[in-house]
Short mmCIF file of C-alpha atoms in Angstrom, two decimals:
data_model
loop_
_atom_site.label_atom_id
_atom_site.label_comp_id
_atom_site.label_asym_id
_atom_site.label_seq_id
_atom_site.Cartn_x
_atom_site.Cartn_y
_atom_site.Cartn_z
CA MET W 1 -56.81 42.09 49.10
CA GLU W 2 -59.76 44.09 50.40
CA SER W 3 -59.33 47.73 49.37
CA LYS W 4 -60.64 50.49 51.58
CA ILE W 5 -59.40 53.17 49.24
CA SER W 6 -58.85 52.62 45.57
CA ILE W 7 -57.17 55.30 43.48
CA SER W 8 -56.96 55.07 39.71
CA ASN W 9 -55.38 57.33 37.10
CA LEU W 10 -55.22 60.26 39.45
CA ASN W 11 -53.75 63.46 38.03
CA PHE W 12 -53.57 66.65 40.01
CA PHE W 13 -52.92 70.22 38.90
CA TYR W 14 -52.23 73.50 40.65
CA GLY W 15 -53.36 75.78 37.84
CA LYS W 16 -51.24 74.68 34.90
CA ALA W 17 -48.57 72.98 36.98
CA GLN W 18 -49.11 69.25 37.28
CA ALA W 19 -48.32 67.93 40.76
CA LEU W 20 -49.38 64.27 40.46
CA TYR W 21 -49.12 61.96 37.47
CA ASP W 22 -51.30 58.88 36.87
CA ILE W 23 -51.36 57.55 40.40
CA ASN W 24 -52.82 54.07 40.87
CA LEU W 25 -52.92 52.74 44.40
CA GLU W 26 -54.95 50.36 46.54
CA ILE W 27 -55.08 50.93 50.27
CA PRO W 28 -56.29 47.91 52.27
CA GLU W 29 -58.58 48.16 55.27
CA ARG W 30 -57.05 48.28 58.75
CA GLU W 31 -53.50 48.62 57.59
CA VAL W 32 -50.98 51.40 57.84
CA VAL W 33 -49.70 52.72 54.53
CA ALA W 34 -46.73 55.07 54.60
CA PHE W 35 -46.00 57.63 51.87
CA ILE W 36 -42.33 58.49 51.58
CA GLY W 37 -40.35 60.62 49.18
CA PRO W 38 -38.31 63.79 48.93
CA SER W 39 -39.85 67.17 49.78
CA GLY W 40 -42.16 68.49 47.10
CA CYS W 41 -42.74 65.06 45.56
CA GLY W 42 -46.51 65.39 45.95
CA LYS W 43 -47.11 63.00 48.83
CA SER W 44 -48.89 65.59 50.97
CA THR W 45 -50.88 66.79 47.98
CA PHE W 46 -51.87 63.21 47.30
CA LEU W 47 -52.88 62.67 50.93
CA ARG W 48 -55.08 65.73 50.76
CA THR W 49 -56.92 64.44 47.70
CA LEU W 50 -58.23 61.59 49.86
CA ASN W 51 -60.47 63.83 51.99
CA ARG W 52 -60.80 66.62 49.43
CA MET W 53 -58.87 69.11 51.54
CA ASN W 54 -57.54 70.49 48.27
CA ASP W 55 -61.05 71.82 47.59
CA THR W 56 -60.03 74.87 49.62
CA ILE W 57 -57.45 75.78 46.98
CA PRO W 58 -59.31 77.54 44.15
CA ILE W 59 -56.82 76.68 41.39
CA ALA W 60 -56.58 72.99 42.28
CA LYS W 61 -57.93 70.50 39.77
CA VAL W 62 -58.31 66.76 40.21
CA ASP W 63 -58.63 64.24 37.42
CA GLY W 64 -59.17 60.48 37.88
CA THR W 65 -61.10 58.51 40.48
CA VAL W 66 -60.75 57.96 44.19
CA LEU W 67 -63.06 55.25 45.52
CA ILE W 68 -63.61 54.86 49.23
CA ASP W 69 -65.72 51.79 50.05
CA GLY W 70 -66.47 51.70 46.34
CA GLU W 71 -67.90 55.22 46.21
CA ASP W 72 -66.36 57.92 44.07
CA ILE W 73 -65.56 60.79 46.43
CA TYR W 74 -65.22 63.25 43.54
CA SER W 75 -68.70 62.54 42.20
CA SER W 76 -71.06 65.51 42.21
CA LYS W 77 -73.28 63.63 44.67
CA THR W 78 -70.60 63.35 47.31
CA ASP W 79 -71.32 65.11 50.60
CA VAL W 80 -67.92 66.60 51.45
CA VAL W 81 -68.88 67.08 55.09
CA ALA W 82 -69.78 63.40 55.44
CA LEU W 83 -66.62 62.41 53.58
CA ARG W 84 -64.40 64.38 55.94
CA ARG W 85 -66.16 62.88 58.90
CA LYS W 86 -65.38 59.44 57.55
CA VAL W 87 -61.83 60.34 56.56
CA GLY W 88 -60.19 62.16 59.46
CA MET W 89 -56.94 64.08 59.25
CA VAL W 90 -54.03 64.92 61.52
CA PHE W 91 -51.73 67.69 60.37
CA GLN W 92 -48.00 68.23 60.43
CA LYS W 93 -48.20 71.07 62.89
CA SER W 94 -50.57 70.45 65.76
CA ASN W 95 -53.48 72.83 65.34
CA PRO W 96 -55.66 72.85 68.45
CA PHE W 97 -58.56 75.29 68.49
CA PRO W 98 -58.50 78.27 70.87
CA LYS W 99 -60.77 76.38 73.24
CA SER W 100 -60.44 74.14 76.28
CA ILE W 101 -59.07 70.60 76.00
CA PHE W 102 -62.58 69.22 76.41
CA GLU W 103 -64.10 71.56 73.82
CA ASN W 104 -61.39 70.72 71.31
CA VAL W 105 -62.42 67.08 71.35
CA ALA W 106 -66.11 67.88 71.65
CA TYR W 107 -66.08 70.21 68.63
CA GLY W 108 -66.38 67.55 65.94
CA ILE W 109 -68.97 65.65 67.97
CA ARG W 110 -71.05 68.77 68.36
CA ILE W 111 -70.93 69.96 64.76
CA ASN W 112 -71.90 66.51 63.55
CA LYS W 113 -74.59 66.30 66.26
CA MET W 114 -73.43 62.86 67.36
CA GLN W 115 -74.12 63.20 71.08
CA THR W 116 -77.46 62.04 72.50
CA SER W 117 -77.01 63.76 75.86
CA LYS W 118 -74.56 65.69 77.99
CA SER W 119 -73.25 62.53 79.61
CA ASP W 120 -72.96 60.85 76.22
CA LEU W 121 -70.82 63.79 75.08
CA ASN W 122 -68.60 63.39 78.14
CA ASP W 123 -68.27 59.67 77.44
CA ARG W 124 -67.34 60.26 73.83
CA VAL W 125 -64.71 62.84 74.73
CA GLU W 126 -63.24 60.54 77.36
CA LYS W 127 -63.16 57.61 74.94
CA ALA W 128 -61.41 59.65 72.27
CA LEU W 129 -58.82 60.91 74.75
CA VAL W 130 -58.26 57.37 76.08
CA ASN W 131 -57.79 56.06 72.54
CA ALA W 132 -55.32 58.82 71.80
CA ALA W 133 -53.37 57.85 74.96
CA LEU W 134 -53.86 61.29 76.43
CA TRP W 135 -56.60 60.79 79.01
CA ASP W 136 -54.37 60.15 82.02
CA GLU W 137 -52.36 63.29 81.35
CA VAL W 138 -55.31 65.66 80.95
CA LYS W 139 -58.22 64.20 82.89
CA ASP W 140 -57.74 66.67 85.76
CA ARG W 141 -57.56 69.76 83.57
CA LEU W 142 -60.10 69.23 80.82
CA SER W 143 -61.36 72.78 81.09
CA SER W 144 -57.97 74.43 80.76
CA SER W 145 -56.61 75.78 77.49
CA ALA W 146 -55.36 73.38 74.85
CA PHE W 147 -52.43 75.73 74.24
CA GLY W 148 -51.07 74.87 77.68
CA LEU W 149 -50.23 71.33 76.53
CA SER W 150 -46.80 70.31 75.29
CA GLY W 151 -46.21 69.84 71.56
CA GLY W 152 -46.58 66.07 71.75
CA GLN W 153 -49.71 66.35 73.88
CA GLN W 154 -51.21 68.87 71.47
CA GLN W 155 -50.63 66.48 68.60
CA ARG W 156 -52.30 63.63 70.51
CA LEU W 157 -55.15 66.01 71.29
CA CYS W 158 -55.53 66.57 67.56
CA ILE W 159 -55.59 62.81 67.07
CA ALA W 160 -58.23 62.52 69.82
CA ARG W 161 -60.22 65.24 68.08
CA ALA W 162 -60.07 63.31 64.83
CA LEU W 163 -61.01 60.03 66.56
CA ALA W 164 -63.99 61.62 68.30
CA VAL W 165 -66.01 61.86 65.10
CA GLU W 166 -65.56 58.10 64.59
CA PRO W 167 -63.79 58.11 61.24
CA GLU W 168 -62.91 54.96 59.35
CA VAL W 169 -59.75 56.30 57.75
CA ILE W 170 -57.16 58.57 59.35
CA LEU W 171 -54.78 60.60 57.21
CA MET W 172 -51.64 61.76 58.97
CA ASP W 173 -49.42 64.38 57.37
CA GLU W 174 -45.99 64.04 59.01
CA PRO W 175 -47.63 63.92 62.45
CA ALA W 176 -44.37 63.62 64.36
CA SER W 177 -42.06 65.84 62.35
CA ALA W 178 -42.16 68.68 64.87
CA LEU W 179 -41.84 66.45 67.94
CA ASP W 180 -38.96 65.22 70.06
CA PRO W 181 -38.02 61.50 70.01
CA ILE W 182 -40.03 60.58 73.13
CA ALA W 183 -43.19 62.26 71.84
CA THR W 184 -42.56 60.72 68.42
CA GLN W 185 -42.35 57.28 69.96
CA LYS W 186 -45.71 57.81 71.66
CA ILE W 187 -47.32 58.82 68.37
CA GLU W 188 -45.83 55.79 66.63
CA GLU W 189 -47.08 53.41 69.32
CA LEU W 190 -50.45 55.04 68.97
CA VAL W 191 -50.49 54.52 65.19
CA VAL W 192 -49.77 50.81 65.61
CA GLU W 193 -52.52 50.59 68.24
CA LEU W 194 -55.06 52.49 66.11
CA LYS W 195 -54.47 50.15 63.18
CA LYS W 196 -56.76 47.61 64.85
CA ASP W 197 -59.76 49.81 64.18
CA TYR W 198 -58.77 52.27 61.49
CA THR W 199 -57.22 52.42 58.07
CA ILE W 200 -54.26 54.77 58.37
CA VAL W 201 -52.30 56.65 55.73
CA ILE W 202 -49.23 58.39 57.04
CA VAL W 203 -46.87 60.75 55.23
CA THR W 204 -43.40 60.75 56.72
CA HIS W 205 -39.93 62.03 56.04
CA ASN W 206 -38.51 59.62 58.51
CA MET W 207 -37.51 56.35 56.87
CA GLN W 208 -37.17 54.48 60.16
CA GLN W 209 -40.63 55.64 61.12
CA ALA W 210 -42.10 54.28 57.92
CA GLY W 211 -40.26 51.01 58.61
CA ARG W 212 -41.52 50.77 62.18
CA VAL W 213 -45.19 51.61 61.79
CA SER W 214 -46.33 50.74 58.30
CA ASP W 215 -47.50 47.57 56.58
CA ARG W 216 -47.03 48.98 53.11
CA THR W 217 -44.97 51.82 51.77
CA ALA W 218 -45.44 53.96 48.70
CA PHE W 219 -42.45 55.87 47.34
CA PHE W 220 -43.13 59.08 45.41
CA MET W 221 -40.82 61.20 43.35
CA LEU W 222 -41.58 64.29 41.26
CA GLY W 223 -45.31 63.60 41.42
CA LYS W 224 -45.05 60.00 40.29
CA LEU W 225 -45.59 56.85 42.30
CA ILE W 226 -42.30 54.99 41.84
CA GLU W 227 -42.96 51.90 43.91
CA TYR W 228 -45.63 50.50 46.19
CA ASN W 229 -44.89 47.32 48.10
CA PRO W 230 -45.12 45.73 51.54
CA THR W 231 -42.81 47.70 53.82
CA GLN W 232 -40.73 44.62 54.60
CA LYS W 233 -39.92 44.09 50.94
CA MET W 234 -39.49 47.78 50.25
CA PHE W 235 -36.78 48.15 52.85
CA THR W 236 -34.92 44.91 52.14
CA ASN W 237 -35.38 44.19 48.48
CA PRO W 238 -37.05 47.02 46.55
CA ASP W 239 -38.02 46.50 42.93
CA GLU W 240 -36.76 49.87 41.78
CA ARG W 241 -33.25 51.19 41.85
CA LEU W 242 -34.56 54.68 42.68
CA THR W 243 -36.29 53.39 45.79
CA GLU W 244 -33.16 51.72 47.00
CA ASP W 245 -31.10 54.84 46.44
CA TYR W 246 -33.60 56.94 48.35
CA ILE W 247 -34.00 54.55 51.26
CA THR W 248 -30.30 54.07 51.69
CA GLY W 249 -29.87 57.81 51.70
CA ARG W 250 -27.99 58.24 48.46
CA PHE W 251 -30.15 61.32 47.73
CA GLY W 252 -33.19 63.16 49.10
CA MET V 1 -21.12 102.00 68.78
CA LEU V 2 -23.70 102.50 66.03
CA SER V 3 -25.90 99.95 67.73
CA ALA V 4 -25.74 101.83 71.02
CA LEU V 5 -26.52 105.06 69.21
CA MET V 6 -29.57 103.58 67.48
CA THR V 7 -30.79 102.07 70.75
CA GLY V 8 -30.43 105.45 72.39
CA LEU V 9 -32.17 107.22 69.53
CA THR V 10 -35.17 104.88 69.42
CA SER V 11 -35.46 104.92 73.22
CA ALA V 12 -35.49 108.70 73.13
CA CYS V 13 -38.30 108.65 70.56
CA ALA V 14 -40.28 106.20 72.68
CA VAL V 15 -39.85 108.36 75.78
CA PHE V 16 -40.83 111.47 73.81
CA ALA V 17 -44.00 109.81 72.49
CA ILE V 18 -45.07 108.67 75.94
CA ALA V 19 -44.04 111.95 77.56
CA ILE V 20 -46.42 113.93 75.36
CA LEU V 21 -49.31 111.68 76.35
CA VAL V 22 -48.43 111.88 80.03
CA LEU V 23 -48.06 115.65 79.76
CA ILE V 24 -51.46 116.07 78.12
CA LEU V 25 -53.17 113.81 80.63
CA THR V 26 -51.56 115.48 83.62
CA TYR V 27 -52.35 118.94 82.34
CA ILE V 28 -55.99 118.01 81.71
CA ALA V 29 -56.21 116.41 85.13
CA VAL V 30 -54.67 119.38 86.92
CA ARG V 31 -56.73 122.00 85.11
CA GLY V 32 -59.96 120.04 85.04
CA PHE V 33 -60.08 118.38 88.41
CA SER V 34 -60.86 121.44 90.48
CA ALA V 35 -64.05 122.21 88.57
CA ILE V 36 -65.51 118.73 88.88
CA ASN V 37 -68.23 118.18 91.43
CA LEU V 38 -71.51 116.34 91.48
CA GLU V 39 -73.48 119.38 90.38
CA PHE V 40 -71.21 119.82 87.38
CA LEU V 41 -71.73 116.19 86.40
CA ILE V 42 -75.53 116.23 86.49
CA ASP V 43 -76.49 119.83 85.76
CA THR V 44 -77.33 121.33 82.37
CA PRO V 45 -75.48 124.38 81.01
CA LYS V 46 -76.57 127.67 82.57
CA PRO V 47 -75.83 131.33 81.92
CA VAL V 48 -72.34 132.33 83.06
CA GLY V 49 -72.17 132.98 86.77
CA GLU V 50 -74.98 130.57 87.67
CA GLY V 51 -72.89 127.41 87.63
CA GLY V 52 -74.17 124.78 85.27
CA GLY V 53 -72.76 121.48 84.14
CA ILE V 54 -72.41 118.85 81.48
CA GLY V 55 -74.95 116.23 82.57
CA ASN V 56 -76.94 116.45 79.34
CA ALA V 57 -73.76 116.46 77.27
CA ILE V 58 -72.55 113.23 78.92
CA LEU V 59 -75.94 111.64 78.30
CA GLY V 60 -75.98 112.85 74.69
CA SER V 61 -72.49 111.55 74.01
CA VAL V 62 -73.33 108.16 75.54
CA LEU V 63 -76.63 107.89 73.63
CA MET V 64 -75.08 108.79 70.29
CA THR V 65 -72.01 106.59 70.79
CA VAL V 66 -74.21 103.65 71.79
CA LEU V 67 -76.44 104.01 68.73
CA ALA V 68 -73.48 104.58 66.40
CA THR V 69 -71.76 101.49 67.81
CA GLY V 70 -74.97 99.49 67.55
CA ILE V 71 -75.17 100.35 63.85
CA GLY V 72 -71.50 100.54 62.95
CA LEU V 73 -70.07 97.55 64.78
CA PRO V 74 -72.23 94.76 63.25
CA ILE V 75 -71.93 96.23 59.74
CA GLY V 76 -68.21 96.79 60.14
CA ILE V 77 -67.51 93.32 61.52
CA GLY V 78 -69.76 91.69 58.93
CA GLY V 79 -68.01 93.56 56.13
CA GLY V 80 -64.62 92.63 57.54
CA VAL V 81 -65.58 88.96 57.66
CA TYR V 82 -66.68 89.15 54.05
CA LEU V 83 -63.43 90.80 52.99
CA ALA V 84 -61.31 88.23 54.81
CA GLU V 85 -63.26 85.11 53.87
CA MET V 86 -64.69 85.85 50.43
CA GLY V 87 -63.14 89.12 49.39
CA SER V 88 -60.38 87.84 47.14
CA ASN V 89 -62.40 88.79 44.03
CA TRP V 90 -62.76 92.10 42.18
CA PHE V 91 -65.70 93.14 44.35
CA GLY V 92 -63.60 92.63 47.48
CA SER V 93 -60.81 94.77 46.07
CA ILE V 94 -63.23 97.59 45.33
CA VAL V 95 -64.80 97.42 48.79
CA ARG V 96 -61.34 97.37 50.37
CA PHE V 97 -60.21 100.38 48.36
CA LEU V 98 -63.37 102.35 49.17
CA ALA V 99 -63.11 101.50 52.86
CA ASP V 100 -59.53 102.77 52.92
CA THR V 101 -60.63 105.95 51.17
CA LEU V 102 -63.50 106.42 53.62
CA ILE V 103 -61.09 106.08 56.55
CA GLY V 104 -59.13 108.99 55.10
CA VAL V 105 -62.13 111.22 54.47
CA PRO V 106 -62.20 114.17 56.91
CA SER V 107 -65.01 113.66 59.39
CA ILE V 108 -66.61 117.02 58.67
CA ILE V 109 -67.38 115.79 55.15
CA VAL V 110 -69.28 112.87 56.65
CA GLY V 111 -71.17 115.48 58.66
CA ILE V 112 -72.09 117.42 55.51
CA PHE V 113 -73.23 114.21 53.84
CA ILE V 114 -75.55 113.33 56.72
CA TYR V 115 -76.70 116.95 56.88
CA THR V 116 -77.88 116.71 53.27
CA LEU V 117 -79.24 113.20 53.59
CA ILE V 118 -80.96 113.29 56.99
CA VAL V 119 -81.02 116.76 58.52
CA LEU V 120 -82.46 118.67 55.54
CA PRO V 121 -85.32 116.20 54.85
CA MET V 122 -86.12 115.96 58.59
CA GLY V 123 -86.07 119.73 58.91
CA ARG V 124 -83.93 119.72 62.06
CA GLN V 125 -80.76 118.47 63.61
CA SER V 126 -81.09 115.33 65.68
CA GLY V 127 -79.27 112.76 67.78
CA LEU V 128 -80.06 110.23 65.08
CA ALA V 129 -78.22 112.27 62.45
CA GLY V 130 -75.26 112.65 64.83
CA ALA V 131 -75.16 108.93 65.56
CA LEU V 132 -75.40 108.04 61.88
CA SER V 133 -72.45 110.23 60.96
CA LEU V 134 -70.44 108.63 63.78
CA ALA V 135 -71.47 105.17 62.52
CA ILE V 136 -70.25 106.02 59.02
CA ILE V 137 -66.88 107.00 60.44
CA MET V 138 -66.76 103.77 62.41
CA ILE V 139 -67.70 101.20 59.75
CA PRO V 140 -64.57 101.25 57.55
CA ILE V 141 -62.21 101.26 60.55
CA VAL V 142 -63.92 98.24 62.09
CA ALA V 143 -64.18 96.43 58.75
CA ARG V 144 -60.50 96.77 57.91
CA THR V 145 -59.22 95.81 61.36
CA THR V 146 -61.60 92.85 61.46
CA GLU V 147 -60.30 91.69 58.09
CA GLU V 148 -56.67 91.99 59.18
CA MET V 149 -57.32 90.15 62.44
CA ILE V 150 -59.15 87.30 60.72
CA LYS V 151 -56.34 86.94 58.20
CA LEU V 152 -53.92 86.48 61.09
CA VAL V 153 -55.69 83.30 62.21
CA PRO V 154 -53.46 80.43 61.06
CA LYS V 155 -54.69 78.49 58.05
CA SER V 156 -53.92 75.27 59.90
CA MET V 157 -56.61 76.02 62.48
CA ARG V 158 -59.17 76.47 59.74
CA GLU V 159 -58.10 73.25 58.04
CA GLY V 160 -58.32 71.38 61.33
CA ALA V 161 -61.97 72.30 61.64
CA LEU V 162 -62.73 71.61 57.95
CA ALA V 163 -61.14 68.18 58.32
CA LEU V 164 -63.64 67.34 61.07
CA GLY V 165 -66.46 67.91 58.65
CA ALA V 166 -67.33 71.45 59.70
CA PRO V 167 -69.05 73.52 57.00
CA GLU V 168 -67.29 76.78 56.07
CA TRP V 169 -69.68 79.08 57.90
CA ARG V 170 -69.23 77.14 61.15
CA VAL V 171 -65.47 77.29 60.79
CA THR V 172 -65.71 81.06 60.46
CA TRP V 173 -68.22 81.40 63.25
CA ASN V 174 -66.84 79.08 65.94
CA ILE V 175 -63.16 78.79 65.18
CA VAL V 176 -61.89 81.78 63.25
CA MET V 177 -63.98 84.49 64.92
CA PRO V 178 -63.18 83.43 68.52
CA ALA V 179 -59.51 83.14 67.59
CA ALA V 180 -59.60 86.67 66.22
CA ALA V 181 -61.94 88.04 68.91
CA SER V 182 -59.43 89.96 70.97
CA GLY V 183 -57.98 91.62 67.89
CA ILE V 184 -61.43 92.49 66.57
CA ALA V 185 -62.35 93.91 69.98
CA THR V 186 -59.22 96.05 69.96
CA GLY V 187 -60.20 97.44 66.57
CA ALA V 188 -63.75 98.08 67.78
CA MET V 189 -62.42 99.82 70.85
CA LEU V 190 -60.19 102.10 68.81
CA ALA V 191 -63.14 102.96 66.59
CA ILE V 192 -65.37 103.71 69.59
CA ALA V 193 -62.67 105.85 71.15
CA ARG V 194 -62.25 107.65 67.85
CA ILE V 195 -65.96 108.47 67.43
CA SER V 196 -66.46 109.54 71.02
CA GLY V 197 -63.82 112.18 70.43
CA GLU V 198 -65.35 113.48 67.18
CA THR V 199 -66.66 117.06 67.16
CA ALA V 200 -66.81 118.18 63.55
CA PRO V 201 -69.48 115.80 62.22
CA LEU V 202 -71.73 116.55 65.23
CA LEU V 203 -71.67 120.34 64.83
CA PHE V 204 -74.36 120.46 62.19
CA THR V 205 -75.94 117.01 62.57
CA ALA V 206 -76.67 116.69 66.29
CA LEU V 207 -76.12 120.41 66.88
CA ASN V 208 -76.36 120.90 70.64
CA SER V 209 -78.97 121.19 73.31
CA ARG V 210 -79.18 122.98 76.63
CA PHE V 211 -81.52 120.40 78.05
CA TYR V 212 -81.60 116.74 78.91
CA ASN V 213 -82.83 115.01 75.79
CA TYR V 214 -83.66 111.31 75.66
CA PHE V 215 -85.02 111.28 72.12
CA TYR V 216 -83.02 110.61 69.00
CA ASP V 217 -85.25 112.82 66.83
CA GLN V 218 -84.26 115.98 68.72
CA PRO V 219 -81.02 117.95 68.70
CA MET V 220 -78.66 116.41 71.19
CA ALA V 221 -75.81 117.74 73.27
CA SER V 222 -72.44 116.02 73.26
CA LEU V 223 -69.32 116.36 75.37
CA THR V 224 -67.14 117.35 72.45
CA VAL V 225 -69.43 120.09 71.17
CA GLN V 226 -69.97 121.29 74.74
CA ILE V 227 -66.20 121.46 75.25
CA TYR V 228 -65.95 123.47 72.05
CA ASN V 229 -68.61 125.90 73.26
CA TYR V 230 -67.11 126.32 76.71
CA ALA V 231 -63.57 126.65 75.41
CA THR V 232 -64.45 129.33 72.90
CA GLY V 233 -66.50 131.33 75.40
CA PRO V 234 -65.15 134.65 76.69
CA PHE V 235 -65.16 133.86 80.43
CA ASP V 236 -62.60 132.12 82.56
CA VAL V 237 -65.19 130.08 84.39
CA GLU V 238 -66.24 128.60 81.04
CA HIS V 239 -62.67 127.65 80.23
CA GLN V 240 -62.51 125.95 83.59
CA MET V 241 -65.58 123.92 82.71
CA ALA V 242 -64.10 123.03 79.31
CA TRP V 243 -61.10 121.50 81.06
CA ALA V 244 -63.32 119.59 83.43
CA ALA V 245 -65.45 118.28 80.56
CA THR V 246 -62.28 117.23 78.74
CA LEU V 247 -61.20 115.27 81.78
CA ILE V 248 -64.56 113.51 81.86
CA LEU V 249 -64.33 112.67 78.14
CA VAL V 250 -60.84 111.22 78.51
CA GLY V 251 -62.04 109.27 81.55
CA LEU V 252 -64.98 107.84 79.59
CA ILE V 253 -62.75 106.75 76.70
CA LEU V 254 -60.36 105.16 79.17
CA ALA V 255 -63.27 103.32 80.79
CA ILE V 256 -64.41 102.00 77.39
CA ASN V 257 -60.87 100.81 76.69
CA VAL V 258 -60.58 98.95 79.97
CA ALA V 259 -64.05 97.43 79.67
CA VAL V 260 -63.51 96.12 76.13
CA ARG V 261 -60.07 94.78 76.98
CA TYR V 262 -61.60 92.91 79.88
CA LEU V 263 -64.46 91.51 77.78
CA ALA V 264 -62.15 90.41 74.96
CA ARG V 265 -59.33 89.02 77.07
CA ARG V 266 -57.94 85.72 75.92
CA ARG V 267 -59.75 83.00 77.73
CA TYR V 268 -57.73 80.19 76.17
#
């Protein structure tokens, strides 16, 4: 299979405490990979190693290699800004900026100087909002505050904001965990739709969600990758006993 | 029962706190209002019995407050940003401790410091020396409130911007600072209100002046020092003018409050 992201022998430490142990994982292009596992198992930490968000934590230390399109993102030559533009991220709690709806989406475009003109900027913002399935709901109030949107709309705005900088990979850290079932369904439909153009890695606590949206699933426990298989197989006939116990709800 | 008692007790304290403020304001208004007229507002002090006003004192206060704010606000905000964003090292702790100490230093000591540093070498008191002592009082207040306000901005907002490929300085400048703006403005406002009410550090830095003075290298009148002079004078008509000047000072501080609140209102 064609790997977009290739992780080998990844170990991760918060100071002296080791959070991830010898992770090896291949993430194929234009697929959805779900990370599941009990709280504190390291799946969010692992997700954040893929766009170097852990750089903001002074005591964090990464060991091993993460290749994206064959390039080591932890090499000293890596431009972190360019990396994060290529690998977008959507967070657990929607985090719109204290700006208008339009400016929220335009922010990434502006800081990366992607727009060629004012109308090009408008087009890009519109396209991102359309792709995030939010355009119809906000097109008449683009200049009003992003905080006036509902929780689900705010989360789709954050997705639009991530899409606007034209990433190739999108990391989602429990994007629907704070949303009601209707809003969750919208996000899930969106993930399946976005798969056509993007490689998506999604952390979720919701087993059914992993089953519905993902092509492959990785199960983590206590910082170790227990099993990584096509979702279909994972949910019907897992290789590991631990996986089965977790999926069927015997613990976790 | 206990709950009702505590509610009653805290309500009583709240009413008491507000009542004092209302009482002071009403008393100032009642005593001061009768002496206010246009002449009083634009005239300079004159010998007792010939009228006179506080025009030069208002100008002096405004000039010194403006210069002090112009110096103190950028330094204070810049220092606060440093403390919040990069100040988790030993240097930050020292700066933080010294700022807290400086906030607690009596303002007259700041006046003595400026007197030694600026007034003695210059050979005379000046508006500049007055403004500098006010700026010194302002800086630590602004720095500490700015730091606290920036720390209140959720980490998630910062991460959201970083994840879009924004460099750290842009995150601070266009995400964190606007999010903290209204809090920072409140801190700035409190600091401005505080310095416009200061008398002690001006007594021997800016001294006073009986004339309109537009130059920072000359002694400058100020409302607070003028109030002090009028209030300690022997004649009733002077006391009257002290009340009126007090009313003007309170009015000016109120105007600054309203203006800054308006400028820093939450737009989003």
